[in-house]
Amino acid sequence: MTEVEAFRKAIDFANEKDLKRVKIFSNSRSALIVMRLTNERRNVINLKEYIKEREEGTVNVPSTSTWPIVPTAHETVANASMWALYLIGLYPEVQAKMHNEIDQIFGEDLERHVTEKDLVDLQYLDCVLKECSRLYPTIPIFAREAKEDIKICGYTIPKGTTCVIPPYFLHRDEDVFPDPEKFDPDRFSPENSASIPECAYIPFSVGPRNCIGFKYAETELKIMICSLLRNFTIESLDPRHEIVPIMNVTLGSLTPIRTRIRSRTFHKSS
């Protein structure tokens, strides 16, 4: 089954069954094509346009590369913020440091928008979000095809082999991240992050086929978490051993994640 045939089959099946998620497995390529379909069929329309362009040989590379950013970014950022808020709410000492950093930058001004300079200055926030993505990467597994024979650690990976890379487990390498299950944002401080090998931390994949929207996702997540913590404190109600991650296209939770959110009433002193 070709990629175009798989897309067409998915579209026909979605139109027939009115499903929001369609999974098409291609036996010939061991590929999984997953599409989120809205009730308005916006993604279906885009896929139909893509198929037409592919068949006519007129694929517009920028458009076919960028149209998935918006629909996929919503789910990835939503899951990333879920895990981030859960971990922040679980470690009050970390949250206190985040509040302190945010208050130094914004004070009690709850109206000012976050600027690009603010995002640069929020260095501890950046460390926290990176550590959240280390423990709970939004994309827990992805695949790449070997374009040539590759020898790794004495083993030869033949050309054409589909290689599966699981960041969820890669980020728990004890040689790179000692005590890997410990939540420690200081791993990503400027002095410590320099010792992390290239490709040891890849929450957005890596290389020419990495996530093309990762900067957009990072910026959106930082603004969202910063805005929430300017106004609220977060308390997570369940310990980590009771939360069961589940690997779908994005990393979700099999168990509900419960949090308690309170207003930071001290802002109202003025």
PDB file of C-alpha atoms in Angstrom:
ATOM      1  CA  MET A   1       0.000   0.000   0.000  1.00  0.00           C
ATOM      2  CA  THR A   2       1.470   3.353  -1.005  1.00  0.00           C
ATOM      3  CA  GLU A   3       1.290   6.472   1.136  1.00  0.00           C
ATOM      4  CA  VAL A   4      -1.294   8.012  -1.177  1.00  0.00           C
ATOM      5  CA  GLU A   5      -3.410   4.846  -1.118  1.00  0.00           C
ATOM      6  CA  ALA A   6      -3.238   4.809   2.676  1.00  0.00           C
ATOM      7  CA  PHE A   7      -4.369   8.441   2.850  1.00  0.00           C
ATOM      8  CA  ARG A   8      -7.245   7.759   0.441  1.00  0.00           C
ATOM      9  CA  LYS A   9      -8.336   4.691   2.393  1.00  0.00           C
ATOM     10  CA  ALA A  10      -8.270   6.715   5.613  1.00  0.00           C
ATOM     11  CA  ILE A  11     -10.387   9.470   4.101  1.00  0.00           C
ATOM     12  CA  ASP A  12     -12.974   7.045   2.691  1.00  0.00           C
ATOM     13  CA  PHE A  13     -13.132   5.189   5.987  1.00  0.00           C
ATOM     14  CA  ALA A  14     -13.512   8.416   7.961  1.00  0.00           C
ATOM     15  CA  ASN A  15     -16.280   9.696   5.718  1.00  0.00           C
ATOM     16  CA  GLU A  16     -18.080   6.386   6.029  1.00  0.00           C
ATOM     17  CA  LYS A  17     -17.708   5.875   9.783  1.00  0.00           C
ATOM     18  CA  ASP A  18     -17.499   9.510  10.923  1.00  0.00           C
ATOM     19  CA  LEU A  19     -14.556   8.820  13.182  1.00  0.00           C
ATOM     20  CA  LYS A  20     -12.295  11.379  14.802  1.00  0.00           C
ATOM     21  CA  ARG A  21      -9.236   9.115  14.731  1.00  0.00           C
ATOM     22  CA  VAL A  22      -8.293   6.805  11.904  1.00  0.00           C
ATOM     23  CA  LYS A  23      -5.404   4.381  11.961  1.00  0.00           C
ATOM     24  CA  ILE A  24      -4.179   2.846   8.746  1.00  0.00           C
ATOM     25  CA  PHE A  25      -1.453   0.237   8.877  1.00  0.00           C
ATOM     26  CA  SER A  26       0.632  -0.332   5.777  1.00  0.00           C
ATOM     27  CA  ASN A  27       1.930  -3.898   5.810  1.00  0.00           C
ATOM     28  CA  SER A  28       4.405  -3.280   3.019  1.00  0.00           C
ATOM     29  CA  ARG A  29       6.137  -0.396   4.797  1.00  0.00           C
ATOM     30  CA  SER A  30       5.310  -1.217   8.427  1.00  0.00           C
ATOM     31  CA  ALA A  31       4.059   2.331   8.649  1.00  0.00           C
ATOM     32  CA  LEU A  32       1.392   3.774  10.862  1.00  0.00           C
ATOM     33  CA  ILE A  33      -0.538   6.725   9.545  1.00  0.00           C
ATOM     34  CA  VAL A  34      -2.590   8.478  12.168  1.00  0.00           C
ATOM     35  CA  MET A  35      -4.833  11.389  11.457  1.00  0.00           C
ATOM     36  CA  ARG A  36      -6.923  13.591  13.656  1.00  0.00           C
ATOM     37  CA  LEU A  37     -10.125  14.405  11.856  1.00  0.00           C
ATOM     38  CA  THR A  38     -12.352  17.239  12.994  1.00  0.00           C
ATOM     39  CA  ASN A  39     -16.089  17.333  12.574  1.00  0.00           C
ATOM     40  CA  GLU A  40     -15.637  20.071   9.990  1.00  0.00           C
ATOM     41  CA  ARG A  41     -13.413  17.744   7.910  1.00  0.00           C
ATOM     42  CA  ARG A  42     -10.696  20.378   7.668  1.00  0.00           C
ATOM     43  CA  ASN A  43      -7.919  17.803   7.849  1.00  0.00           C
ATOM     44  CA  VAL A  44      -9.708  15.588   5.323  1.00  0.00           C
ATOM     45  CA  ILE A  45      -9.818  18.486   2.867  1.00  0.00           C
ATOM     46  CA  ASN A  46      -6.103  19.065   3.347  1.00  0.00           C
ATOM     47  CA  LEU A  47      -5.378  15.386   2.785  1.00  0.00           C
ATOM     48  CA  LYS A  48      -7.454  15.359  -0.398  1.00  0.00           C
ATOM     49  CA  GLU A  49      -5.504  18.358  -1.668  1.00  0.00           C
ATOM     50  CA  TYR A  50      -2.261  16.622  -0.741  1.00  0.00           C
ATOM     51  CA  ILE A  51      -3.251  13.443  -2.613  1.00  0.00           C
ATOM     52  CA  LYS A  52      -4.225  15.450  -5.685  1.00  0.00           C
ATOM     53  CA  GLU A  53      -0.892  17.295  -5.637  1.00  0.00           C
ATOM     54  CA  ARG A  54       1.020  14.047  -5.178  1.00  0.00           C
ATOM     55  CA  GLU A  55      -0.731  12.382  -8.105  1.00  0.00           C
ATOM     56  CA  GLU A  56      -0.247  15.433 -10.345  1.00  0.00           C
ATOM     57  CA  GLY A  57       3.359  15.878  -9.262  1.00  0.00           C
ATOM     58  CA  THR A  58       2.707  19.418  -8.088  1.00  0.00           C
ATOM     59  CA  VAL A  59       3.266  19.046  -4.345  1.00  0.00           C
ATOM     60  CA  ASN A  60       3.830  22.405  -2.705  1.00  0.00           C
ATOM     61  CA  VAL A  61       6.480  21.434  -0.146  1.00  0.00           C
ATOM     62  CA  PRO A  62       6.034  24.399   2.223  1.00  0.00           C
ATOM     63  CA  SER A  63       2.254  24.013   2.394  1.00  0.00           C
ATOM     64  CA  THR A  64       2.265  20.231   2.824  1.00  0.00           C
ATOM     65  CA  SER A  65       4.924  20.552   5.487  1.00  0.00           C
ATOM     66  CA  THR A  66       3.284  23.325   7.451  1.00  0.00           C
ATOM     67  CA  TRP A  67      -0.440  22.533   7.409  1.00  0.00           C
ATOM     68  CA  PRO A  68      -0.119  19.853  10.153  1.00  0.00           C
ATOM     69  CA  ILE A  69       1.499  22.328  12.579  1.00  0.00           C
ATOM     70  CA  VAL A  70      -1.676  23.921  13.930  1.00  0.00           C
ATOM     71  CA  PRO A  71      -3.835  20.803  14.508  1.00  0.00           C
ATOM     72  CA  THR A  72      -0.957  18.725  15.856  1.00  0.00           C
ATOM     73  CA  ALA A  73       0.461  21.528  17.995  1.00  0.00           C
ATOM     74  CA  HIS A  74      -2.776  21.757  19.959  1.00  0.00           C
ATOM     75  CA  GLU A  75      -2.550  18.159  21.160  1.00  0.00           C
ATOM     76  CA  THR A  76       1.188  18.139  21.764  1.00  0.00           C
ATOM     77  CA  VAL A  77       1.180  21.400  23.706  1.00  0.00           C
ATOM     78  CA  ALA A  78      -1.908  20.315  25.649  1.00  0.00           C
ATOM     79  CA  ASN A  79      -0.204  17.076  26.709  1.00  0.00           C
ATOM     80  CA  ALA A  80       3.081  18.831  27.466  1.00  0.00           C
ATOM     81  CA  SER A  81       1.292  21.397  29.651  1.00  0.00           C
ATOM     82  CA  MET A  82      -0.604  18.594  31.411  1.00  0.00           C
ATOM     83  CA  TRP A  83       2.612  16.826  32.406  1.00  0.00           C
ATOM     84  CA  ALA A  84       4.368  20.092  33.251  1.00  0.00           C
ATOM     85  CA  LEU A  85       1.588  21.305  35.545  1.00  0.00           C
ATOM     86  CA  TYR A  86       1.408  17.886  37.167  1.00  0.00           C
ATOM     87  CA  LEU A  87       5.131  17.848  37.984  1.00  0.00           C
ATOM     88  CA  ILE A  88       5.206  21.505  39.034  1.00  0.00           C
ATOM     89  CA  GLY A  89       2.295  20.840  41.381  1.00  0.00           C
ATOM     90  CA  LEU A  90       4.063  17.810  42.808  1.00  0.00           C
ATOM     91  CA  TYR A  91       7.224  19.658  43.847  1.00  0.00           C
ATOM     92  CA  PRO A  92       6.366  22.825  45.832  1.00  0.00           C
ATOM     93  CA  GLU A  93      10.025  23.798  46.249  1.00  0.00           C
ATOM     94  CA  VAL A  94      10.424  23.921  42.473  1.00  0.00           C
ATOM     95  CA  GLN A  95       7.194  25.877  42.106  1.00  0.00           C
ATOM     96  CA  ALA A  96       8.354  28.363  44.749  1.00  0.00           C
ATOM     97  CA  LYS A  97      11.536  29.054  42.754  1.00  0.00           C
ATOM     98  CA  MET A  98       9.459  29.510  39.610  1.00  0.00           C
ATOM     99  CA  HIS A  99       7.139  31.955  41.379  1.00  0.00           C
ATOM    100  CA  ASN A 100      10.144  33.874  42.669  1.00  0.00           C
ATOM    101  CA  GLU A 101      11.665  34.166  39.198  1.00  0.00           C
ATOM    102  CA  ILE A 102       8.350  35.201  37.655  1.00  0.00           C
ATOM    103  CA  ASP A 103       7.716  37.784  40.388  1.00  0.00           C
ATOM    104  CA  GLN A 104      11.152  39.316  39.879  1.00  0.00           C
ATOM    105  CA  ILE A 105      10.327  39.874  36.209  1.00  0.00           C
ATOM    106  CA  PHE A 106       6.640  40.842  36.365  1.00  0.00           C
ATOM    107  CA  GLY A 107       6.129  41.961  39.963  1.00  0.00           C
ATOM    108  CA  GLU A 108       2.414  42.274  40.654  1.00  0.00           C
ATOM    109  CA  ASP A 109       1.568  43.454  37.157  1.00  0.00           C
ATOM    110  CA  LEU A 110      -0.906  40.834  35.962  1.00  0.00           C
ATOM    111  CA  GLU A 111      -1.841  42.713  32.814  1.00  0.00           C
ATOM    112  CA  ARG A 112       1.477  42.976  30.972  1.00  0.00           C
ATOM    113  CA  HIS A 113       1.919  40.503  28.164  1.00  0.00           C
ATOM    114  CA  VAL A 114       4.887  38.159  28.104  1.00  0.00           C
ATOM    115  CA  THR A 115       7.568  39.445  25.761  1.00  0.00           C
ATOM    116  CA  GLU A 116      10.360  37.707  23.916  1.00  0.00           C
ATOM    117  CA  LYS A 117      12.849  39.181  26.391  1.00  0.00           C
ATOM    118  CA  ASP A 118      10.820  37.762  29.280  1.00  0.00           C
ATOM    119  CA  LEU A 119      11.076  34.283  27.773  1.00  0.00           C
ATOM    120  CA  VAL A 120      14.848  34.650  27.579  1.00  0.00           C
ATOM    121  CA  ASP A 121      15.028  35.879  31.183  1.00  0.00           C
ATOM    122  CA  LEU A 122      12.857  33.037  32.519  1.00  0.00           C
ATOM    123  CA  GLN A 123      15.805  30.667  32.681  1.00  0.00           C
ATOM    124  CA  TYR A 124      14.596  28.494  35.555  1.00  0.00           C
ATOM    125  CA  LEU A 125      11.216  28.090  33.851  1.00  0.00           C
ATOM    126  CA  ASP A 126      13.110  26.832  30.814  1.00  0.00           C
ATOM    127  CA  CYS A 127      15.019  24.305  32.961  1.00  0.00           C
ATOM    128  CA  VAL A 128      11.794  23.069  34.552  1.00  0.00           C
ATOM    129  CA  LEU A 129      10.007  22.572  31.235  1.00  0.00           C
ATOM    130  CA  LYS A 130      12.997  20.730  29.774  1.00  0.00           C
ATOM    131  CA  GLU A 131      13.081  18.392  32.762  1.00  0.00           C
ATOM    132  CA  CYS A 132       9.329  17.819  32.365  1.00  0.00           C
ATOM    133  CA  SER A 133       9.902  16.913  28.711  1.00  0.00           C
ATOM    134  CA  ARG A 134      12.740  14.614  29.702  1.00  0.00           C
ATOM    135  CA  LEU A 135      10.550  12.565  32.013  1.00  0.00           C
ATOM    136  CA  TYR A 136       7.382  12.796  29.941  1.00  0.00           C
ATOM    137  CA  PRO A 137       8.292  13.583  26.312  1.00  0.00           C
ATOM    138  CA  THR A 138       5.262  14.601  24.294  1.00  0.00           C
ATOM    139  CA  ILE A 139       6.299  12.272  21.455  1.00  0.00           C
ATOM    140  CA  PRO A 140       7.378   9.121  23.320  1.00  0.00           C
ATOM    141  CA  ILE A 141       8.421   7.141  20.255  1.00  0.00           C
ATOM    142  CA  PHE A 142       9.214   7.772  16.592  1.00  0.00           C
ATOM    143  CA  ALA A 143      10.742   5.873  13.685  1.00  0.00           C
ATOM    144  CA  ARG A 144      13.340   6.481  11.004  1.00  0.00           C
ATOM    145  CA  GLU A 145      14.399   4.473   7.963  1.00  0.00           C
ATOM    146  CA  ALA A 146      18.092   3.678   7.498  1.00  0.00           C
ATOM    147  CA  LYS A 147      19.172   5.096   4.140  1.00  0.00           C
ATOM    148  CA  GLU A 148      22.357   3.013   4.136  1.00  0.00           C
ATOM    149  CA  ASP A 149      23.996   0.228   6.106  1.00  0.00           C
ATOM    150  CA  ILE A 150      24.944   1.547   9.544  1.00  0.00           C
ATOM    151  CA  LYS A 151      27.180  -0.110  12.122  1.00  0.00           C
ATOM    152  CA  ILE A 152      26.420   0.735  15.760  1.00  0.00           C
ATOM    153  CA  CYS A 153      28.218  -0.919  18.681  1.00  0.00           C
ATOM    154  CA  GLY A 154      29.346  -3.778  16.445  1.00  0.00           C
ATOM    155  CA  TYR A 155      25.878  -4.431  15.023  1.00  0.00           C
ATOM    156  CA  THR A 156      24.988  -3.723  11.404  1.00  0.00           C
ATOM    157  CA  ILE A 157      21.640  -2.117  10.660  1.00  0.00           C
ATOM    158  CA  PRO A 158      20.833  -2.914   7.009  1.00  0.00           C
ATOM    159  CA  LYS A 159      19.704  -0.260   4.574  1.00  0.00           C
ATOM    160  CA  GLY A 160      15.922   0.068   4.496  1.00  0.00           C
ATOM    161  CA  THR A 161      15.457  -1.008   8.118  1.00  0.00           C
ATOM    162  CA  THR A 162      12.840   0.881  10.122  1.00  0.00           C
ATOM    163  CA  CYS A 163      14.485   1.964  13.363  1.00  0.00           C
ATOM    164  CA  VAL A 164      12.286   2.858  16.332  1.00  0.00           C
ATOM    165  CA  ILE A 165      13.647   5.463  18.743  1.00  0.00           C
ATOM    166  CA  PRO A 166      11.874   5.824  22.121  1.00  0.00           C
ATOM    167  CA  PRO A 167      12.800   9.164  23.787  1.00  0.00           C
ATOM    168  CA  TYR A 168      10.801   8.067  26.845  1.00  0.00           C
ATOM    169  CA  PHE A 169      13.468   5.446  27.580  1.00  0.00           C
ATOM    170  CA  LEU A 170      16.401   7.274  25.999  1.00  0.00           C
ATOM    171  CA  HIS A 171      15.858  10.118  28.475  1.00  0.00           C
ATOM    172  CA  ARG A 172      16.250   7.645  31.328  1.00  0.00           C
ATOM    173  CA  ASP A 173      19.813   6.637  30.443  1.00  0.00           C
ATOM    174  CA  GLU A 174      21.614   6.540  33.802  1.00  0.00           C
ATOM    175  CA  ASP A 175      24.956   7.311  32.174  1.00  0.00           C
ATOM    176  CA  VAL A 176      23.607  10.652  30.982  1.00  0.00           C
ATOM    177  CA  PHE A 177      20.982  11.413  33.629  1.00  0.00           C
ATOM    178  CA  PRO A 178      22.011   9.980  37.026  1.00  0.00           C
ATOM    179  CA  ASP A 179      19.054   8.938  39.176  1.00  0.00           C
ATOM    180  CA  PRO A 180      16.877   9.302  36.062  1.00  0.00           C
ATOM    181  CA  GLU A 181      13.483   9.122  37.778  1.00  0.00           C
ATOM    182  CA  LYS A 182      14.333  12.082  40.004  1.00  0.00           C
ATOM    183  CA  PHE A 183      12.734  15.360  38.978  1.00  0.00           C
ATOM    184  CA  ASP A 184      15.688  17.738  38.907  1.00  0.00           C
ATOM    185  CA  PRO A 185      15.407  20.878  36.732  1.00  0.00           C
ATOM    186  CA  ASP A 186      19.023  21.767  37.560  1.00  0.00           C
ATOM    187  CA  ARG A 187      20.104  19.091  35.080  1.00  0.00           C
ATOM    188  CA  PHE A 188      19.422  21.724  32.426  1.00  0.00           C
ATOM    189  CA  SER A 189      21.149  24.675  34.063  1.00  0.00           C
ATOM    190  CA  PRO A 190      23.745  26.263  31.760  1.00  0.00           C
ATOM    191  CA  GLU A 191      26.650  24.640  33.592  1.00  0.00           C
ATOM    192  CA  ASN A 192      25.085  21.155  33.650  1.00  0.00           C
ATOM    193  CA  SER A 193      23.407  21.056  30.241  1.00  0.00           C
ATOM    194  CA  ALA A 194      26.793  21.467  28.545  1.00  0.00           C
ATOM    195  CA  SER A 195      27.659  17.905  29.603  1.00  0.00           C
ATOM    196  CA  ILE A 196      24.541  16.347  28.024  1.00  0.00           C
ATOM    197  CA  PRO A 197      25.655  14.592  24.812  1.00  0.00           C
ATOM    198  CA  GLU A 198      24.113  15.544  21.504  1.00  0.00           C
ATOM    199  CA  CYS A 199      20.979  13.484  20.772  1.00  0.00           C
ATOM    200  CA  ALA A 200      20.709  12.267  24.386  1.00  0.00           C
ATOM    201  CA  TYR A 201      17.776  14.632  24.896  1.00  0.00           C
ATOM    202  CA  ILE A 202      15.403  14.723  21.917  1.00  0.00           C
ATOM    203  CA  PRO A 203      11.830  15.552  23.002  1.00  0.00           C
ATOM    204  CA  PHE A 204      11.063  16.869  19.503  1.00  0.00           C
ATOM    205  CA  SER A 205      13.018  14.260  17.561  1.00  0.00           C
ATOM    206  CA  VAL A 206      16.231  15.330  15.847  1.00  0.00           C
ATOM    207  CA  GLY A 207      17.775  15.799  12.425  1.00  0.00           C
ATOM    208  CA  PRO A 208      16.215  16.996   9.161  1.00  0.00           C
ATOM    209  CA  ARG A 209      12.913  15.260  10.000  1.00  0.00           C
ATOM    210  CA  ASN A 210      12.522  16.697  13.477  1.00  0.00           C
ATOM    211  CA  CYS A 211       9.381  18.517  14.573  1.00  0.00           C
ATOM    212  CA  ILE A 212       9.103  21.605  12.392  1.00  0.00           C
ATOM    213  CA  GLY A 213       6.922  23.336  14.976  1.00  0.00           C
ATOM    214  CA  PHE A 214       9.023  22.734  18.080  1.00  0.00           C
ATOM    215  CA  LYS A 215       9.958  26.411  18.558  1.00  0.00           C
ATOM    216  CA  TYR A 216       6.305  27.365  18.246  1.00  0.00           C
ATOM    217  CA  ALA A 217       5.393  24.668  20.790  1.00  0.00           C
ATOM    218  CA  GLU A 218       8.150  25.706  23.212  1.00  0.00           C
ATOM    219  CA  THR A 219       7.116  29.366  23.060  1.00  0.00           C
ATOM    220  CA  GLU A 220       3.427  28.585  23.489  1.00  0.00           C
ATOM    221  CA  LEU A 221       4.141  26.299  26.450  1.00  0.00           C
ATOM    222  CA  LYS A 222       6.377  28.846  28.191  1.00  0.00           C
ATOM    223  CA  ILE A 223       3.827  31.624  27.818  1.00  0.00           C
ATOM    224  CA  MET A 224       1.019  29.374  29.045  1.00  0.00           C
ATOM    225  CA  ILE A 225       2.847  28.090  32.141  1.00  0.00           C
ATOM    226  CA  CYS A 226       4.211  31.544  32.967  1.00  0.00           C
ATOM    227  CA  SER A 227       0.756  33.116  32.718  1.00  0.00           C
ATOM    228  CA  LEU A 228      -0.772  30.456  34.945  1.00  0.00           C
ATOM    229  CA  LEU A 229       1.903  30.726  37.619  1.00  0.00           C
ATOM    230  CA  ARG A 230       1.663  34.523  37.672  1.00  0.00           C
ATOM    231  CA  ASN A 231      -1.870  34.076  38.943  1.00  0.00           C
ATOM    232  CA  PHE A 232      -2.109  30.670  40.581  1.00  0.00           C
ATOM    233  CA  THR A 233      -0.417  27.966  42.606  1.00  0.00           C
ATOM    234  CA  ILE A 234      -0.751  24.341  41.521  1.00  0.00           C
ATOM    235  CA  GLU A 235      -1.055  21.316  43.793  1.00  0.00           C
ATOM    236  CA  SER A 236      -1.001  17.797  42.339  1.00  0.00           C
ATOM    237  CA  LEU A 237      -3.062  15.314  44.297  1.00  0.00           C
ATOM    238  CA  ASP A 238      -1.581  11.972  43.219  1.00  0.00           C
ATOM    239  CA  PRO A 239       2.008  10.668  43.547  1.00  0.00           C
ATOM    240  CA  ARG A 240       3.924   9.674  40.442  1.00  0.00           C
ATOM    241  CA  HIS A 241       3.745   5.936  41.102  1.00  0.00           C
ATOM    242  CA  GLU A 242      -0.056   6.127  40.790  1.00  0.00           C
ATOM    243  CA  ILE A 243       0.044   7.881  37.407  1.00  0.00           C
ATOM    244  CA  VAL A 244       0.331   5.499  34.454  1.00  0.00           C
ATOM    245  CA  PRO A 245       1.612   7.038  31.194  1.00  0.00           C
ATOM    246  CA  ILE A 246       0.245   5.566  27.982  1.00  0.00           C
ATOM    247  CA  MET A 247       2.093   5.743  24.677  1.00  0.00           C
ATOM    248  CA  ASN A 248      -0.140   6.825  21.844  1.00  0.00           C
ATOM    249  CA  VAL A 249       1.046   9.176  19.132  1.00  0.00           C
ATOM    250  CA  THR A 250       1.540  11.567  22.037  1.00  0.00           C
ATOM    251  CA  LEU A 251       2.195  10.613  25.649  1.00  0.00           C
ATOM    252  CA  GLY A 252      -1.041  10.573  27.593  1.00  0.00           C
ATOM    253  CA  SER A 253      -2.100   9.251  30.968  1.00  0.00           C
ATOM    254  CA  LEU A 254      -4.110   6.102  31.562  1.00  0.00           C
ATOM    255  CA  THR A 255      -5.160   7.447  34.949  1.00  0.00           C
ATOM    256  CA  PRO A 256      -6.761  10.860  35.569  1.00  0.00           C
ATOM    257  CA  ILE A 257      -4.345  13.590  36.619  1.00  0.00           C
ATOM    258  CA  ARG A 258      -5.894  15.570  39.428  1.00  0.00           C
ATOM    259  CA  THR A 259      -4.694  19.006  40.484  1.00  0.00           C
ATOM    260  CA  ARG A 260      -5.899  21.739  42.811  1.00  0.00           C
ATOM    261  CA  ILE A 261      -5.467  25.331  41.653  1.00  0.00           C
ATOM    262  CA  ARG A 262      -5.548  28.308  44.023  1.00  0.00           C
ATOM    263  CA  SER A 263      -5.323  32.027  43.332  1.00  0.00           C
ATOM    264  CA  ARG A 264      -2.180  33.790  44.454  1.00  0.00           C
ATOM    265  CA  THR A 265      -4.128  36.181  46.632  1.00  0.00           C
ATOM    266  CA  PHE A 266      -1.047  38.125  47.755  1.00  0.00           C
ATOM    267  CA  HIS A 267      -1.219  39.913  44.392  1.00  0.00           C
ATOM    268  CA  LYS A 268      -4.323  41.650  45.599  1.00  0.00           C
ATOM    269  CA  SER A 269      -2.499  43.452  48.416  1.00  0.00           C
ATOM    270  CA  SER A 270      -2.321  46.612  46.318  1.00  0.00           C
TER     271      SER A 270
END
